[in-house]
PDB file of C-alpha atoms in Angstrom:
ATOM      1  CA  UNK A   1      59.188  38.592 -75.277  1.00  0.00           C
ATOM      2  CA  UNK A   2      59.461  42.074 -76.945  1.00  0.00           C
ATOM      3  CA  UNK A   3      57.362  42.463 -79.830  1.00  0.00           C
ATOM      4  CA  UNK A   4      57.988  45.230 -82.982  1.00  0.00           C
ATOM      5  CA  UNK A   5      55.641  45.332 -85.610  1.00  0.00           C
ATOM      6  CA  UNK A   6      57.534  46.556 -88.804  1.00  0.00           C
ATOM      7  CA  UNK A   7      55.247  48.737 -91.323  1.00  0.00           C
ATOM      8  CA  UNK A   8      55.084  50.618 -94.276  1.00  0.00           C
ATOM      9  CA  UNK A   9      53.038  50.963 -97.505  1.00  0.00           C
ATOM     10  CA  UNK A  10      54.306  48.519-100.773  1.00  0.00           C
ATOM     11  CA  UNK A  11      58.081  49.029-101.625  1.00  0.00           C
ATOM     12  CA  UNK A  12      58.756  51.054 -98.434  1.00  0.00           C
ATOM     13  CA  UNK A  13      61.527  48.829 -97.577  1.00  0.00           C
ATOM     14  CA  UNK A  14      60.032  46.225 -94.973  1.00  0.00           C
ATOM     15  CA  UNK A  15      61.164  42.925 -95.644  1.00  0.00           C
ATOM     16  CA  UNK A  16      64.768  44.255 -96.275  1.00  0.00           C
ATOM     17  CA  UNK A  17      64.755  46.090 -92.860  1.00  0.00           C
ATOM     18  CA  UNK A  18      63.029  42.999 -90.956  1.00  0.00           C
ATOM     19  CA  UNK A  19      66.050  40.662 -92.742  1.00  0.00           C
ATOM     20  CA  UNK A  20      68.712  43.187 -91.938  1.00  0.00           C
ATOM     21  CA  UNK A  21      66.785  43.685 -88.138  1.00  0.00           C
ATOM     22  CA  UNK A  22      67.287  39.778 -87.588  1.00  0.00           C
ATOM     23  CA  UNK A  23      71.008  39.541 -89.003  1.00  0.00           C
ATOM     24  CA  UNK A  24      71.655  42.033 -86.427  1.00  0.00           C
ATOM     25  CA  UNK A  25      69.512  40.723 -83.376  1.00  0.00           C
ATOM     26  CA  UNK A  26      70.644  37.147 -83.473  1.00  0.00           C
ATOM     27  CA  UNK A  27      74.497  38.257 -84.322  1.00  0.00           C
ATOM     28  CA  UNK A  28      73.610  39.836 -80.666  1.00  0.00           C
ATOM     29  CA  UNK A  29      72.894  36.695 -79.513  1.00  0.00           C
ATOM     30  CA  UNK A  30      68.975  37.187 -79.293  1.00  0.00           C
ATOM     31  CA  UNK A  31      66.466  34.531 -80.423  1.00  0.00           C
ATOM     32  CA  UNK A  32      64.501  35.995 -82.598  1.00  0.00           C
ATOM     33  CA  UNK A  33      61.370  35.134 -84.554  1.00  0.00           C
ATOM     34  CA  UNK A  34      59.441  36.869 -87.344  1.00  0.00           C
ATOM     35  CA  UNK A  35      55.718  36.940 -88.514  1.00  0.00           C
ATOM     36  CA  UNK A  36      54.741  38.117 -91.913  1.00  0.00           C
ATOM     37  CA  UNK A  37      51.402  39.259 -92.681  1.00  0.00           C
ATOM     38  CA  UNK A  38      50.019  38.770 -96.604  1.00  0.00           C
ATOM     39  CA  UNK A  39      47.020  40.613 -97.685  1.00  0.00           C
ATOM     40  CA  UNK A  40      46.470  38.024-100.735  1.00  0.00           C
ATOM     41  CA  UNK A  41      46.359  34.087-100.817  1.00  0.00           C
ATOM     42  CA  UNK A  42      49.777  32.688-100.564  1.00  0.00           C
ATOM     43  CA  UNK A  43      51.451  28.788-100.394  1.00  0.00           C
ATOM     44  CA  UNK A  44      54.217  27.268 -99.058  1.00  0.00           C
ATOM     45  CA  UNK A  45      53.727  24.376-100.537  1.00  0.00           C
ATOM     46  CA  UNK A  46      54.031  22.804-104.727  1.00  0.00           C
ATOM     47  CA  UNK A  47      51.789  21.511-106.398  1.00  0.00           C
ATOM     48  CA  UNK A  48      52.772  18.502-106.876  1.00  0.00           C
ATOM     49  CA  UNK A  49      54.491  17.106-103.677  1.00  0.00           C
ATOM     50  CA  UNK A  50      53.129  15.087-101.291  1.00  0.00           C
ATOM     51  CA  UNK A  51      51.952  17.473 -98.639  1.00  0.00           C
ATOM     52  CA  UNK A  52      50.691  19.570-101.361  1.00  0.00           C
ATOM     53  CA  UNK A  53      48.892  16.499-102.269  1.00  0.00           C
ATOM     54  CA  UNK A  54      47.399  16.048 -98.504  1.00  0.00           C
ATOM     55  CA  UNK A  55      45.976  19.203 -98.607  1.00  0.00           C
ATOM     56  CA  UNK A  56      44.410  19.085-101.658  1.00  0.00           C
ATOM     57  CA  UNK A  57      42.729  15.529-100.327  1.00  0.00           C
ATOM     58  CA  UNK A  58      41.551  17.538 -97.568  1.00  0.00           C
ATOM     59  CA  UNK A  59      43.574  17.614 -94.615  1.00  0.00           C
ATOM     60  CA  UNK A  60      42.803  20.467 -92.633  1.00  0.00           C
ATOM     61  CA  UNK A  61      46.372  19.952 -91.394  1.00  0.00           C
ATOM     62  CA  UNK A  62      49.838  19.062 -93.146  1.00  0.00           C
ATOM     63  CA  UNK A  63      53.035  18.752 -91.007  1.00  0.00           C
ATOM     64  CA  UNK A  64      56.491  18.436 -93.015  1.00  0.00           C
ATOM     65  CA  UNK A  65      59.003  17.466 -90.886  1.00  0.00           C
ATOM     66  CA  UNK A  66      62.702  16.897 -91.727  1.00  0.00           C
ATOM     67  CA  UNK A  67      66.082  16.517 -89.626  1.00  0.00           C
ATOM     68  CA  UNK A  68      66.533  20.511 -90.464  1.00  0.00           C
ATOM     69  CA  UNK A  69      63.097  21.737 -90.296  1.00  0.00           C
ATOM     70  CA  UNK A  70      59.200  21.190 -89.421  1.00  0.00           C
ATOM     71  CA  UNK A  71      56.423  23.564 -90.691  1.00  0.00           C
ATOM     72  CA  UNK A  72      52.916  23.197 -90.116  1.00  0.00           C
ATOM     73  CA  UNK A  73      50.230  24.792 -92.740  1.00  0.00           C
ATOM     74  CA  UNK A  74      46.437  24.537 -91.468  1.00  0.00           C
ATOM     75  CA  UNK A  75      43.686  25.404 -93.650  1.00  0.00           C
ATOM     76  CA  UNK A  76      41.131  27.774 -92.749  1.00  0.00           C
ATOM     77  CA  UNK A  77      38.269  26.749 -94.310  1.00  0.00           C
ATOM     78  CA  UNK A  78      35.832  29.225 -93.526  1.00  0.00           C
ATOM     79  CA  UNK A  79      36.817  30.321 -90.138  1.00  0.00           C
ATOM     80  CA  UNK A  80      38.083  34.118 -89.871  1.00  0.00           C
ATOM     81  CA  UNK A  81      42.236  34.989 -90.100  1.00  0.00           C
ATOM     82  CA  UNK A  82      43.888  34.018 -86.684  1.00  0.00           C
ATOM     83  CA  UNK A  83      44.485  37.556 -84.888  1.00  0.00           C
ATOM     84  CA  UNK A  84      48.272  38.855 -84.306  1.00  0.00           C
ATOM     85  CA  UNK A  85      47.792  37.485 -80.779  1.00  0.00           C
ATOM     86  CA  UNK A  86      46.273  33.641 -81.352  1.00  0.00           C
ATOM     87  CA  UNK A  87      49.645  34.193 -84.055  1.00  0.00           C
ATOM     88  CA  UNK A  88      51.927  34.963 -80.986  1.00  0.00           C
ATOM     89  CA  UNK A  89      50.938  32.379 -78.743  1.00  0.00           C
ATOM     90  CA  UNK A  90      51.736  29.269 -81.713  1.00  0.00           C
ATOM     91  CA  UNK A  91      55.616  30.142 -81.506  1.00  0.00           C
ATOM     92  CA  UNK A  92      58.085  29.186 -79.194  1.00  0.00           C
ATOM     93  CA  UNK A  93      59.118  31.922 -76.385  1.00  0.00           C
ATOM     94  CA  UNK A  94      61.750  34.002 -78.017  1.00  0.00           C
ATOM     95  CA  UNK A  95      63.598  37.376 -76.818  1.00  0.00           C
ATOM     96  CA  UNK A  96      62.105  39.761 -79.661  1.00  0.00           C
ATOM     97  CA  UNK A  97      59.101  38.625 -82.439  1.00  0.00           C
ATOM     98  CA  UNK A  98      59.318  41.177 -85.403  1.00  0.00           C
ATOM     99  CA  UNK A  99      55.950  41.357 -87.153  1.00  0.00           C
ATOM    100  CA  UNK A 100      55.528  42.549 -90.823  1.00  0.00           C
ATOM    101  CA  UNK A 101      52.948  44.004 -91.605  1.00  0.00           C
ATOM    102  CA  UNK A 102      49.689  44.522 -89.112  1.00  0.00           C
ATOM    103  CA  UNK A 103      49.435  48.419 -89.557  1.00  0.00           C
ATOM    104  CA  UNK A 104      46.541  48.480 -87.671  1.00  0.00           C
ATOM    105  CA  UNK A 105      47.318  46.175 -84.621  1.00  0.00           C
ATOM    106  CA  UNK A 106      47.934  47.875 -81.354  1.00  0.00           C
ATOM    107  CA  UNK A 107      51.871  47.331 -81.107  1.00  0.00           C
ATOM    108  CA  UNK A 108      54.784  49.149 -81.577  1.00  0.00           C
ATOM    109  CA  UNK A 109      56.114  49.701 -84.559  1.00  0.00           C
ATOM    110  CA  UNK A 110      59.010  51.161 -86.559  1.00  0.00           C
ATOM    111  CA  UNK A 111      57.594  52.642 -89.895  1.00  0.00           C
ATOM    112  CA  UNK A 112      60.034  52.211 -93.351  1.00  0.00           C
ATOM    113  CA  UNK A 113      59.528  54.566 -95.550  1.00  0.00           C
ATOM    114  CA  UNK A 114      61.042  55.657 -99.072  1.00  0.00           C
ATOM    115  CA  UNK A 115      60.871  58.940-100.846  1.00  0.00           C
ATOM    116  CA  UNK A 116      60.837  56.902-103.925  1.00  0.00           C
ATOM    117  CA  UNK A 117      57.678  55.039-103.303  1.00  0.00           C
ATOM    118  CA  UNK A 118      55.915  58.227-102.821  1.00  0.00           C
ATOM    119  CA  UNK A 119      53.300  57.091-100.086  1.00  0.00           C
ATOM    120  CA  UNK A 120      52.337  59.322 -97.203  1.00  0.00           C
ATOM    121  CA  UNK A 121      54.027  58.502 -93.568  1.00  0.00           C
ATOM    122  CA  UNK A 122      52.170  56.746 -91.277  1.00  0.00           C
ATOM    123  CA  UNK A 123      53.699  57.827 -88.168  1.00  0.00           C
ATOM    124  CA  UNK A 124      51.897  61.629 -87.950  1.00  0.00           C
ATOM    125  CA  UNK A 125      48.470  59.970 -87.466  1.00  0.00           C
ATOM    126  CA  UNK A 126      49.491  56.890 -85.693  1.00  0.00           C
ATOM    127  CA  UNK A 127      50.919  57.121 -81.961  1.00  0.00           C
ATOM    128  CA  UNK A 128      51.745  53.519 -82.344  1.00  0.00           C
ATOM    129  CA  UNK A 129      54.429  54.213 -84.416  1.00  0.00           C
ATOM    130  CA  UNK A 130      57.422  54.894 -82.418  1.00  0.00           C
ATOM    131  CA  UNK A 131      60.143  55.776 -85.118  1.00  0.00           C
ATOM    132  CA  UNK A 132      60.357  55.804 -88.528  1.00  0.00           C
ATOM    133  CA  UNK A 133      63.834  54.317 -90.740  1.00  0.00           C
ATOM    134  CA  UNK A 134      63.857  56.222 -93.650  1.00  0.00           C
ATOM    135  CA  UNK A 135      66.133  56.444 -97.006  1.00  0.00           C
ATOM    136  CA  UNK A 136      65.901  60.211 -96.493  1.00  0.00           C
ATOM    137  CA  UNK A 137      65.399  62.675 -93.510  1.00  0.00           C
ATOM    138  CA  UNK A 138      61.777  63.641 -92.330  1.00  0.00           C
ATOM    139  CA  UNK A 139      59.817  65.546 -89.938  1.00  0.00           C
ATOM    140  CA  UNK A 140      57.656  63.021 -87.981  1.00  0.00           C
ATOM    141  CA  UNK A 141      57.122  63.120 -83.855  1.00  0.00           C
ATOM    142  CA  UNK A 142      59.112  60.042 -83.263  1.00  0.00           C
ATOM    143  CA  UNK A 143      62.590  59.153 -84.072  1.00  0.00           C
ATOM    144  CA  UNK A 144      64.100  58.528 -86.968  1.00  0.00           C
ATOM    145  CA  UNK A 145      66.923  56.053 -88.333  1.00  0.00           C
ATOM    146  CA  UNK A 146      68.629  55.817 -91.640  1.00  0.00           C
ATOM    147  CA  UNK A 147      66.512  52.873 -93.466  1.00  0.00           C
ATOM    148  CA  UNK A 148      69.714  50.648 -93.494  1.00  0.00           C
ATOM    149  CA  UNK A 149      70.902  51.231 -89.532  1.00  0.00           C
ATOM    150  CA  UNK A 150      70.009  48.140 -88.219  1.00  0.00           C
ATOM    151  CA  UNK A 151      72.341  48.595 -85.332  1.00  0.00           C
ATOM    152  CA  UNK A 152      70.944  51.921 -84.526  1.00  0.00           C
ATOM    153  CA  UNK A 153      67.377  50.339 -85.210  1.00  0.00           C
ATOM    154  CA  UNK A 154      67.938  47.055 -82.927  1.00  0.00           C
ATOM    155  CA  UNK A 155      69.366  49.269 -79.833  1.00  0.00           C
ATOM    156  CA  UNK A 156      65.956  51.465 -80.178  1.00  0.00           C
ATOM    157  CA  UNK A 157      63.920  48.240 -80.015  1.00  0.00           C
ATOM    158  CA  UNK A 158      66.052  47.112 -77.139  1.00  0.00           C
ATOM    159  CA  UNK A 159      65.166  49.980 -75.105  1.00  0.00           C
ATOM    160  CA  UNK A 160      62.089  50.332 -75.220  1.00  0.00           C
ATOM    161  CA  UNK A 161      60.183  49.304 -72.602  1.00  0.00           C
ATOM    162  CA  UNK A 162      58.846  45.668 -73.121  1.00  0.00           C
TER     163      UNK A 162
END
């Protein structure tokens, strides 16, 4: 399994780059799966449906399961975040696992990055980052990819070593 973290400040162009990333992997013929790190409380359930419902009863586990899909949502409770790794080892073997977010996990990672945003670039202080996909051109000391090359992007990933 090759593993890519994809990172980047707010509105640096992440989630577009990991959707375009996957269109491309998969249209490759790669399996590919994709973690997403939040910083804030999030739900993928509604209030008001039955596994919503389960939860709020108590269940420290809810499994929806349908003839197109299954997730699973466990409650923490008061034990710490799951680490990127514990994370890994819950999906099925894959060829390449994209991870949003994690900045500060010890992974590779491709860095997006807009002008527009105005954030400072990661990749100068962090040797983790191997390139950077930007909307403009820069001066880092990795490579660098047009933000919206996802062919260009995917072969990078590809080669590097595993």
């Amino acid at each position: 399994m090759r593993l890519f973290g994809i990172v980047g400040y707010k509105n640096s162009g992440k989630t577009g780059l990991v959707e375009r990333l996957v269109i491309e992997l998969t249209g490759r013929g790669l399996r590919v799966s994709t973690l997403k790190h939040a910083h804030h409380a999030f739900d993928v359930d509604q209030p008001g449906r039955d596994s919503h419902r389960h939860r709020d009863a108590g269940a420290r586990q809810v499994l929806v399961a349908s003839d197109r899909r299954w997730a699973l949502m466990s409650e923490l409770g008061d034990a710490p975040e799951p680490t990127l790794d514990e994370l890994l080892e819950r999906l099925d073997p894959v060829d390449v696992v994209l991870a949003e977010g994690w900045k500060t996990a010890p992974i590779p990672k491709i860095e997006a990055w807009r002008e527009a945003a105005g954030n400072p670039l990661l990749a100068p202080d962090d040797s983790t980052v191997r390139a950077v996909a930007s909307d403009v051109e820069v001066t880092v000391p990795c490579p660098r990819f047009p933000l919206d090359d996802a062919s260009a992007i995917a072969d990078f990933i590809l080669s590097e070593p595993a």
